Structures are given as C-alpha cells and as structure tokens.
PDB file of C-alpha atoms and ligand atoms in Angstrom:
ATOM      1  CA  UNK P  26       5.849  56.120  -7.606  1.00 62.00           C
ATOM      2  CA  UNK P  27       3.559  54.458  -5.280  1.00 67.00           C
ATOM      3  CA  UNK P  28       2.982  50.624  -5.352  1.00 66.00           C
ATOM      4  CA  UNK P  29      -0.204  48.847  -4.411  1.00 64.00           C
ATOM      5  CA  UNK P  30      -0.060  48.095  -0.726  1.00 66.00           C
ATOM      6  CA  UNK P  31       0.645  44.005  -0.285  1.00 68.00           C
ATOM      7  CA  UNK P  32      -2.659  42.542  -0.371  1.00 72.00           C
ATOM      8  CA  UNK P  33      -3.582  40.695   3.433  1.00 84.00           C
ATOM      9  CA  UNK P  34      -5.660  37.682   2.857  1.00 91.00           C
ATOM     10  CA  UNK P  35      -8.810  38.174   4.240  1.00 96.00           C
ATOM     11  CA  UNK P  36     -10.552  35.156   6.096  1.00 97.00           C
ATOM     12  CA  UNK P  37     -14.172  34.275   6.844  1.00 98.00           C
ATOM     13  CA  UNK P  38     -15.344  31.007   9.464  1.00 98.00           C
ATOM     14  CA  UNK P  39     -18.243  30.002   8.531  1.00 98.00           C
ATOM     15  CA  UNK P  40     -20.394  28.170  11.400  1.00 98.00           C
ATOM     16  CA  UNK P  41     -22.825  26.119   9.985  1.00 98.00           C
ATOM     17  CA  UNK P  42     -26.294  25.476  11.642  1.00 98.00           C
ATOM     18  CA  UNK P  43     -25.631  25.269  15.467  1.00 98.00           C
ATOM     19  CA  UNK P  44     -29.055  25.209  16.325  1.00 98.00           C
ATOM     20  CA  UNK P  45     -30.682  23.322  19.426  1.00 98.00           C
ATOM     21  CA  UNK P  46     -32.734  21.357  16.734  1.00 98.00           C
ATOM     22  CA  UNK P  47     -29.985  20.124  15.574  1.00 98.00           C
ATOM     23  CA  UNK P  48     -27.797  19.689  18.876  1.00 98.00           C
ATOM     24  CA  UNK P  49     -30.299  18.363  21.138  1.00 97.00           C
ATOM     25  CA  UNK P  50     -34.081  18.435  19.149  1.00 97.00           C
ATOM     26  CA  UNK P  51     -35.524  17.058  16.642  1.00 96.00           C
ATOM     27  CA  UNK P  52     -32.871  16.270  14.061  1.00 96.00           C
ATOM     28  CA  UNK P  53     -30.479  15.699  16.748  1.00 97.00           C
ATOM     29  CA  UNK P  54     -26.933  15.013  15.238  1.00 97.00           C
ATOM     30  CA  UNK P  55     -24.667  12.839  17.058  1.00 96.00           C
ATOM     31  CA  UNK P  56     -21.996  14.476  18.906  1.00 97.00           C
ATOM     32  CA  UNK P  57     -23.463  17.901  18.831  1.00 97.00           C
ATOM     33  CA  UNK P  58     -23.391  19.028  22.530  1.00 97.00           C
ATOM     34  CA  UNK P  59     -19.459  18.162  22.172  1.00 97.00           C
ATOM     35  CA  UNK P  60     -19.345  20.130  19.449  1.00 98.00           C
ATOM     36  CA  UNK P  61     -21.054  22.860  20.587  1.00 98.00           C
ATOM     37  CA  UNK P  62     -18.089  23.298  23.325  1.00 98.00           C
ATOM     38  CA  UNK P  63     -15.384  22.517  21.503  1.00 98.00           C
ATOM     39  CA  UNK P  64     -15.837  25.247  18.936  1.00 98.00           C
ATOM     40  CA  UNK P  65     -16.934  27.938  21.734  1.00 98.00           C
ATOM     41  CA  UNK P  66     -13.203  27.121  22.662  1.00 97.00           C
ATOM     42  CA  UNK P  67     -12.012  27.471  19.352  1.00 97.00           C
ATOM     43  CA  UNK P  68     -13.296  30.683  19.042  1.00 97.00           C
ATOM     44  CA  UNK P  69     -12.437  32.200  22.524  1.00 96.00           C
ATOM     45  CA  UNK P  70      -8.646  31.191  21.306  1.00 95.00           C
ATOM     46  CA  UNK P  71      -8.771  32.043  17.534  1.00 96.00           C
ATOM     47  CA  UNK P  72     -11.202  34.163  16.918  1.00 96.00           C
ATOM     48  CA  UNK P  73      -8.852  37.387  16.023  1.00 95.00           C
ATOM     49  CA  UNK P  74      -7.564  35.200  12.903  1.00 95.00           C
ATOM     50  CA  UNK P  75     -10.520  35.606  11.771  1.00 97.00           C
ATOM     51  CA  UNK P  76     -11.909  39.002   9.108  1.00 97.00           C
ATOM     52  CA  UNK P  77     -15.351  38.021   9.517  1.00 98.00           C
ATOM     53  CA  UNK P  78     -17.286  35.370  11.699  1.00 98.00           C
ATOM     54  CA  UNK P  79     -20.999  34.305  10.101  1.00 98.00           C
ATOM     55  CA  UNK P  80     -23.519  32.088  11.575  1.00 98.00           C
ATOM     56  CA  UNK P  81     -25.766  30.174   9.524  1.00 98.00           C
ATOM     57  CA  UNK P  82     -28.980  29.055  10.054  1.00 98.00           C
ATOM     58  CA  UNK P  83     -32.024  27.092   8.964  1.00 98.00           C
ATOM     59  CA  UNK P  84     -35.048  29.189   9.291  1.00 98.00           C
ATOM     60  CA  UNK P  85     -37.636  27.416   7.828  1.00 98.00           C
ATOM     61  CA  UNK P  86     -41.667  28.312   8.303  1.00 98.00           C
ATOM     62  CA  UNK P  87     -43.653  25.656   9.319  1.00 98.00           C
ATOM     63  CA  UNK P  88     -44.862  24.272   5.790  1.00 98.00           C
ATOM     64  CA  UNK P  89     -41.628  24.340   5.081  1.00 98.00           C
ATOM     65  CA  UNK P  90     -41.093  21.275   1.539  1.00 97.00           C
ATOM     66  CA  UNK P  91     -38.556  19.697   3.105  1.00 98.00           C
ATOM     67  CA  UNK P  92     -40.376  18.481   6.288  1.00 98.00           C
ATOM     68  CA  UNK P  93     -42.107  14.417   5.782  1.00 98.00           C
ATOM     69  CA  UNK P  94     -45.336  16.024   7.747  1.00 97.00           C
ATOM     70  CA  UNK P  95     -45.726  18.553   4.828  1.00 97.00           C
ATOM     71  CA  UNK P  96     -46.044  15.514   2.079  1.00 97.00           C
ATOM     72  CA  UNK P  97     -49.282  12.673   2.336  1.00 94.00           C
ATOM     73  CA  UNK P  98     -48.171   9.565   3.718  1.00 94.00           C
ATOM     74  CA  UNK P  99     -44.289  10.473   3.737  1.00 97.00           C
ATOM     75  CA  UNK P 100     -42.562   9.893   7.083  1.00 97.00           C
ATOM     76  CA  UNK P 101     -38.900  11.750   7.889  1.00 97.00           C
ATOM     77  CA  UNK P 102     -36.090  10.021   6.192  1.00 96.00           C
ATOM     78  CA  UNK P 103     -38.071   8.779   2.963  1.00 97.00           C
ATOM     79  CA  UNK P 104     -36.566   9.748  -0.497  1.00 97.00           C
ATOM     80  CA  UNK P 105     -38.035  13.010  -1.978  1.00 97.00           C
ATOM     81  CA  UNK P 106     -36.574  14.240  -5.442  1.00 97.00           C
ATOM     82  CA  UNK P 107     -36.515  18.154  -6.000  1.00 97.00           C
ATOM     83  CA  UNK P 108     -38.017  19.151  -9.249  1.00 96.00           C
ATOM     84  CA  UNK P 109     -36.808  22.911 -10.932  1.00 96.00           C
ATOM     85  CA  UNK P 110     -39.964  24.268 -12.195  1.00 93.00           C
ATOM     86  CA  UNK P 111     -37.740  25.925 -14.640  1.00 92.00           C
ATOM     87  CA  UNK P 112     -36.825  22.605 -16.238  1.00 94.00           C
ATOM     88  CA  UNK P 113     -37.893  19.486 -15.333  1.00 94.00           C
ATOM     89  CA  UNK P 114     -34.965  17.538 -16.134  1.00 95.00           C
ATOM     90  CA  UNK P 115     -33.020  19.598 -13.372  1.00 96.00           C
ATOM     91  CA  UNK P 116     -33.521  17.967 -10.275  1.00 97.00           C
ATOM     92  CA  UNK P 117     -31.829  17.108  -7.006  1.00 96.00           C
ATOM     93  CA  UNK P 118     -32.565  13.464  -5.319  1.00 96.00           C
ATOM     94  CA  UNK P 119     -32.388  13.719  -1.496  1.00 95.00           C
ATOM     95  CA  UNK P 120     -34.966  13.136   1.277  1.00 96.00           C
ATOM     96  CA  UNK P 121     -37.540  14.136   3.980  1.00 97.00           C
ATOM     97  CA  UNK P 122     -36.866  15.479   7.188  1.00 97.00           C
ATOM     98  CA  UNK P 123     -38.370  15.740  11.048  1.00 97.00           C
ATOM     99  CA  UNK P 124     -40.243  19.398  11.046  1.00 98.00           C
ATOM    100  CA  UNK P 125     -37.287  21.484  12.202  1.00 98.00           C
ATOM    101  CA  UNK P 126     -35.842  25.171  12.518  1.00 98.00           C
ATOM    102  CA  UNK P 127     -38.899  26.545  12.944  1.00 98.00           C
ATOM    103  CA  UNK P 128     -38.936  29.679  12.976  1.00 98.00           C
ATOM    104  CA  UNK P 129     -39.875  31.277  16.293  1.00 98.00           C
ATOM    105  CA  UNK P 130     -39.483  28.113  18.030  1.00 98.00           C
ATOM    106  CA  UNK P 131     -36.273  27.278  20.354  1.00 98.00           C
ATOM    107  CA  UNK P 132     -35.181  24.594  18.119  1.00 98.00           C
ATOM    108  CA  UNK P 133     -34.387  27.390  15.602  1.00 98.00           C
ATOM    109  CA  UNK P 134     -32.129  29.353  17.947  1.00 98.00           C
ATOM    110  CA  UNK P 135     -28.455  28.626  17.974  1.00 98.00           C
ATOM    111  CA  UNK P 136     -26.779  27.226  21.001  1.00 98.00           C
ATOM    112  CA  UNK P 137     -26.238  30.122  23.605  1.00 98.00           C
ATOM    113  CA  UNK P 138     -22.778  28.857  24.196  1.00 98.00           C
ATOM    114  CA  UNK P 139     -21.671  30.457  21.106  1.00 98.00           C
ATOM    115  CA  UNK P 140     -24.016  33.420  20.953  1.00 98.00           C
ATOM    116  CA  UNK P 141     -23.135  34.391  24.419  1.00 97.00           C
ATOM    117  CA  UNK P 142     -19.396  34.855  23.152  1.00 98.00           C
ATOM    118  CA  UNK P 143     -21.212  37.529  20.657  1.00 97.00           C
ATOM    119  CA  UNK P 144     -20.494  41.473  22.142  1.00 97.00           C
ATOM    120  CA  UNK P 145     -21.694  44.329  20.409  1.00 96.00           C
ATOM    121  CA  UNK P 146     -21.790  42.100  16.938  1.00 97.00           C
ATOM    122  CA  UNK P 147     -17.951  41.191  17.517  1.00 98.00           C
ATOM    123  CA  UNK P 148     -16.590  37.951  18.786  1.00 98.00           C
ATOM    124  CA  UNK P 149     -13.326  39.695  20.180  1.00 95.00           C
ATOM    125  CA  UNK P 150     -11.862  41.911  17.322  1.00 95.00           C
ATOM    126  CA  UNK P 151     -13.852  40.105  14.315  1.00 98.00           C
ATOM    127  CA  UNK P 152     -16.978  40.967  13.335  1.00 98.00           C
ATOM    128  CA  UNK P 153     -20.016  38.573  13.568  1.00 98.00           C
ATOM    129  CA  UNK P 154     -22.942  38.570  11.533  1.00 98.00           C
ATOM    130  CA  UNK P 155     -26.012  35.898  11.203  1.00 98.00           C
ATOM    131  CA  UNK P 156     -27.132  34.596   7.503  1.00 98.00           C
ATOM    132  CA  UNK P 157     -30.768  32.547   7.563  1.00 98.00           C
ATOM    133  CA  UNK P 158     -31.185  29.807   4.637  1.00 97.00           C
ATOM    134  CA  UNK P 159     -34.023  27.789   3.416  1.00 97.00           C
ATOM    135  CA  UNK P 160     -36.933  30.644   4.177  1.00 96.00           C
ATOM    136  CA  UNK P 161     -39.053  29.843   1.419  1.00 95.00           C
ATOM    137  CA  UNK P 162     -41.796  27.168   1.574  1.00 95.00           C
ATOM    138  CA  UNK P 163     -41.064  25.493  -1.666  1.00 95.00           C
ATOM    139  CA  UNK P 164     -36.951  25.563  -1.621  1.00 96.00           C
ATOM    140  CA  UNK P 165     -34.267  23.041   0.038  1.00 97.00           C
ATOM    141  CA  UNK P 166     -31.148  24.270   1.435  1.00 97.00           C
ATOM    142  CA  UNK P 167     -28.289  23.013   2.383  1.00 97.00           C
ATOM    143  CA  UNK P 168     -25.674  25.053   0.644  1.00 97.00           C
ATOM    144  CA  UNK P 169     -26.155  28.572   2.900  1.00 98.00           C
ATOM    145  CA  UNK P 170     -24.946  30.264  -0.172  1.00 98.00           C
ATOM    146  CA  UNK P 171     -28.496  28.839  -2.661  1.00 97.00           C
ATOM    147  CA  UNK P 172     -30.365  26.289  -2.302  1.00 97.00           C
ATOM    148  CA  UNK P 173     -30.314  22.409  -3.697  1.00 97.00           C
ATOM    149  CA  UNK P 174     -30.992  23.307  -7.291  1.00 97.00           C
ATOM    150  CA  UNK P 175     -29.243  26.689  -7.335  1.00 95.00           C
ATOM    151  CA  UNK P 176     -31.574  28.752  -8.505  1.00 95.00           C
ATOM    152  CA  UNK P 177     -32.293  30.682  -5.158  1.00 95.00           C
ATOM    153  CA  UNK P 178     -29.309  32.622  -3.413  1.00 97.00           C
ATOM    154  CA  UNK P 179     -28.839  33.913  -0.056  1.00 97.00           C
ATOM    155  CA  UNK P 180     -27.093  37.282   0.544  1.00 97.00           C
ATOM    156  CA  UNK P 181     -23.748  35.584   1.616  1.00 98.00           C
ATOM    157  CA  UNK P 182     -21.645  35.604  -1.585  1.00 98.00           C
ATOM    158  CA  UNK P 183     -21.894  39.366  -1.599  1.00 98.00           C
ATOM    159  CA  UNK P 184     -21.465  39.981   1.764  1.00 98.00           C
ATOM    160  CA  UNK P 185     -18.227  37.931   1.617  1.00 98.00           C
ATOM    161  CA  UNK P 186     -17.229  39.781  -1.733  1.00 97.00           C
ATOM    162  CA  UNK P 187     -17.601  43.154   0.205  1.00 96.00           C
ATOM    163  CA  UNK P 188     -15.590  41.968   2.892  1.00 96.00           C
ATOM    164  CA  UNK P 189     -12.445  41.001   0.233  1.00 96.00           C
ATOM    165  CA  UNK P 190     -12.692  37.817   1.736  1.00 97.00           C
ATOM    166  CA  UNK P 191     -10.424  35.349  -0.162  1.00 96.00           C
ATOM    167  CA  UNK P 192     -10.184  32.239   2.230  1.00 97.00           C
ATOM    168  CA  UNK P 193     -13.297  30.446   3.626  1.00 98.00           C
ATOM    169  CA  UNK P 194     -12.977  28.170   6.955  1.00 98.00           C
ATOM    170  CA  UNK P 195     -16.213  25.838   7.343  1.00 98.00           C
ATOM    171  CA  UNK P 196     -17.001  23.943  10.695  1.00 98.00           C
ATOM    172  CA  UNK P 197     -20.501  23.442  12.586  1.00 98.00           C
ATOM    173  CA  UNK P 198     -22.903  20.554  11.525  1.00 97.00           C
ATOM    174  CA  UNK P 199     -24.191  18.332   9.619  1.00 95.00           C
ATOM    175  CA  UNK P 200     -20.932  17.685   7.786  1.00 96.00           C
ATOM    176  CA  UNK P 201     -22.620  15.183   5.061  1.00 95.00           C
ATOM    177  CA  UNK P 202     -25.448  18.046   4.256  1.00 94.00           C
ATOM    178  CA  UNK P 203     -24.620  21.342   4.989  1.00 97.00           C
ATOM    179  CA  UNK P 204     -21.345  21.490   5.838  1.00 97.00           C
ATOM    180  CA  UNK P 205     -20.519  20.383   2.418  1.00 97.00           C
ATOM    181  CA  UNK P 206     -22.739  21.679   0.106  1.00 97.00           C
ATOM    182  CA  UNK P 207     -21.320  25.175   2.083  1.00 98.00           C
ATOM    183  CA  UNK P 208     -17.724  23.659   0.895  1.00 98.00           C
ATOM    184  CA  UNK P 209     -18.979  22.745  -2.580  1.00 97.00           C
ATOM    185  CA  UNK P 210     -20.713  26.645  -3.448  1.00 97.00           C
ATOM    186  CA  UNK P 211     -17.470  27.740  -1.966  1.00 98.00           C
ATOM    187  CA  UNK P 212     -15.126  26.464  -3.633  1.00 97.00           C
ATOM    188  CA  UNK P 213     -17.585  27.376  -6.697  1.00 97.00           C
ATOM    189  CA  UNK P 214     -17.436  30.660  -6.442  1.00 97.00           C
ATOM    190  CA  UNK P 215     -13.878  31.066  -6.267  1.00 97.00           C
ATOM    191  CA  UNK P 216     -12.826  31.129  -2.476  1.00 97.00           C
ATOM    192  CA  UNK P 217      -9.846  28.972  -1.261  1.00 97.00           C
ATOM    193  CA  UNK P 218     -12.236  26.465   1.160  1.00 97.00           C
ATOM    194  CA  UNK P 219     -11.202  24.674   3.973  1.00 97.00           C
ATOM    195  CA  UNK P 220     -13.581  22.080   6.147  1.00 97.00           C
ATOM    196  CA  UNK P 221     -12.093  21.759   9.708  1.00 96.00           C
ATOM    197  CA  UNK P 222     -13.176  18.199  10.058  1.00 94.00           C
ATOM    198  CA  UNK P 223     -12.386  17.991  14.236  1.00 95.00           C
ATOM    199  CA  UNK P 224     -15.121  20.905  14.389  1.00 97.00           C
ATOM    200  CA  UNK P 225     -18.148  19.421  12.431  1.00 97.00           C
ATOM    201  CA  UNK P 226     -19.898  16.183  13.382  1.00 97.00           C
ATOM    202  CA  UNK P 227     -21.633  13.845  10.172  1.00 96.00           C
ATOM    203  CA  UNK P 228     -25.510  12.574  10.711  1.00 93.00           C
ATOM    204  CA  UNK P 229     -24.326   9.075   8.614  1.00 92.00           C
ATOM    205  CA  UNK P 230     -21.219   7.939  10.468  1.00 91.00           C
ATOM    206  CA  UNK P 231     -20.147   5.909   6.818  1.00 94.00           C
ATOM    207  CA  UNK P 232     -20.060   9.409   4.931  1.00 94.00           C
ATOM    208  CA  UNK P 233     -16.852  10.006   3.650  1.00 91.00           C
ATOM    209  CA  UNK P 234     -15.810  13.413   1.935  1.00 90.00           C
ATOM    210  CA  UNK P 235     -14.686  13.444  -1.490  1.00 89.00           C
ATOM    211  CA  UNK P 236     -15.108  16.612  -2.802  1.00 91.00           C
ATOM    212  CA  UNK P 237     -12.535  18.061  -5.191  1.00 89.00           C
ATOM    213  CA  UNK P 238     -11.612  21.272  -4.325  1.00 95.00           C
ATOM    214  CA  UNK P 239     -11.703  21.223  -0.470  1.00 95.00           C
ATOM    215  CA  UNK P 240      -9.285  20.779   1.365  1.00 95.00           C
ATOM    216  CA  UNK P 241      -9.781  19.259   4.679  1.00 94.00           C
ATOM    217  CA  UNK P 242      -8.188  20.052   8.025  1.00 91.00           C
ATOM    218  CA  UNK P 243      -8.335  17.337  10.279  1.00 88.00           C
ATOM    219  CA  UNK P 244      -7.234  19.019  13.234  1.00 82.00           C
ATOM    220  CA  UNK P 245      -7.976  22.636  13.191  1.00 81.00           C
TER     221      UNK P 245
HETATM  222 ZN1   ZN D 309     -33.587  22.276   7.030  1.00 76.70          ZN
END
C-alpha cells in the first residue's frame, strides 16, 4: 500500500512595493531607506525558508486615476471615492496621490539593494519572480492580488496556487495601504497570512492594524 507522502508546507514572502518612489521619491515613506537594508539582510539570512520570493510593484501609466494631477482642481492627499461601474452602490472611499510608479521612470524601479541579491531569477535556492499591480488607467490598487473594489485581479493568486503555496509572509511598504490590503486578499483566499511588522514601515504613524485574520509578527 502506498501512503500519500507528508505534505511540506510551502511558503511564499511577499515584498511589497520597494520602489525608489516610495523609498526616496515622490511618495516617500518614512523609514524606507532603513527598510530597504534591513530586509536585504533578512533575505541574505533567510531566504532558503522561503518556496517562492515575489516582488510587487506599482506600475502605473502616467494618467494613471489615482494620481491628484489626473483630477481638476484635486491636489495629492484629498479624498477621492472609487465608484464600480458595475454598481454604483459599490464603492471604496480613499484618496489622491503624488503622480508615482511611473512606468519607465526610476521611481518605478525597485531599490537595487534587493534586486542585486536576484541571480539567475533565484535569491539563493528560492525562486524570485516580479508581479506589477495597478496597470490600468481607471483602477486603484493596493491589494497586489485585485484592486480596491475587487473586480480586477492580478495573476498572483494562481501563481501562488501552482506553487502549493499554503503560508504567505508579507513585509515591504506602505503597511497602512498595501501591505494590508495584501494581508486582507490573503487571508481571503485561504492562505495562512503573516505581516512581519519589524520589516514594513506605515505612511500614518497613528495606524494601527486590526485586521482579523492576520497574524502579526513583530519581530521577524
Ligand atoms: Zn499607486
């Protein structure tokens, strides 16, 4: 008789928008260039405990809805309320941006601290891959699985499904926007989430999490 082979849990790290527009550009989070070191560290010593490393990005064209310059007499920061054009009582309240992750531009690019620890597609044994988000001109993302009314989906949930990948690690920035809505879809979809809160920096310092479901790390 043969029995099943003992399943291994398979884990993915998700790093979340470590982009110079976001480190050191326009929407400039604080504590990024820290950040940006301290998890090149974390992966040069943990990498191998990982199944799969991906790297999420905004890559947003230039017209992009979320942006205040896109909008008459908006300016970054102001509230903007996402309407589905499905049905209009769907909608998601959140607000206006700095023009950022442009695609093409250097602000888009992730740091090269953590690219340049990317060989052949592998970060030491794991394999690395990059997922872009928020590529249409008329969607908001900061989930990098869909976007803010989730009716759009990026190819991650598959590619994580393909990979048997049961347990999901999240780090990388901001923690009050994309981190967790990346934590939220997660934990949606039926992964075991984690948030390793020493490896993600917040852009409002008085954000707390509270999201059932996730379960934070604070020292990862
Ligand atoms: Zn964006």
């Amino acid at each position: 008789m043969n029995f099943p082979e003992k399943i291994k849990i398979k884990r993915c790290l998700l790093i979340i928008d470590m982009q110079y527009d976001f480190i050191s550009g326009s929407l400039k989070v604080s504590g990024g260039e820290e950040l940006v070191m301290k998890i090149a560290e974390y992966l040069k010593e943990n990498s191998d405990n990982f199944d799969l490393i991906v790297f999420t990005k905004d890559d947003h064209p230039r017209e992009h809805v979320s942006f205040a310059s896109n909008h008459k007499s908006k300016v970054p920061f102001d509230e903007y309320t996402y309407v589905s054009k499905n049905d209009s009582s769907h909608v998601f309240k959140s607000c206006l941006w700095p023009d950022h992750c442009v695609v093409g531009t250097p602000g888009n690019e992730i740091h090269n601290d953590l690219t340049s620890l990317i060989l052949n597609e592998h970060i030491g044994k794991t394999k690395t891959i990059v997922v872009g988000k928020g590529k249409n001109l008329n969607r908001e993302y900061y989930s990098c699985f869909n976007d803010v009314l989730e009716e759009d989906f990026t190819e991650l949930q598959e590619i994580l499904e393909t990979e048997l990948i049961s347990e999901v690690f999240i780090c990388g920035l901001a923690y009050d926007y994309c981190v967790i809505n990346s934590a939220k879809s997660s934990v949606q979809l039926g992964f075991t989430t984690f948030v390793a809160e020493n490896l993600t920096r917040k852009i409002d310092s008085s954000w707390e999490c509270n999201e059932p479901g996730v379960k934070v790390v604070t020292q990862f």
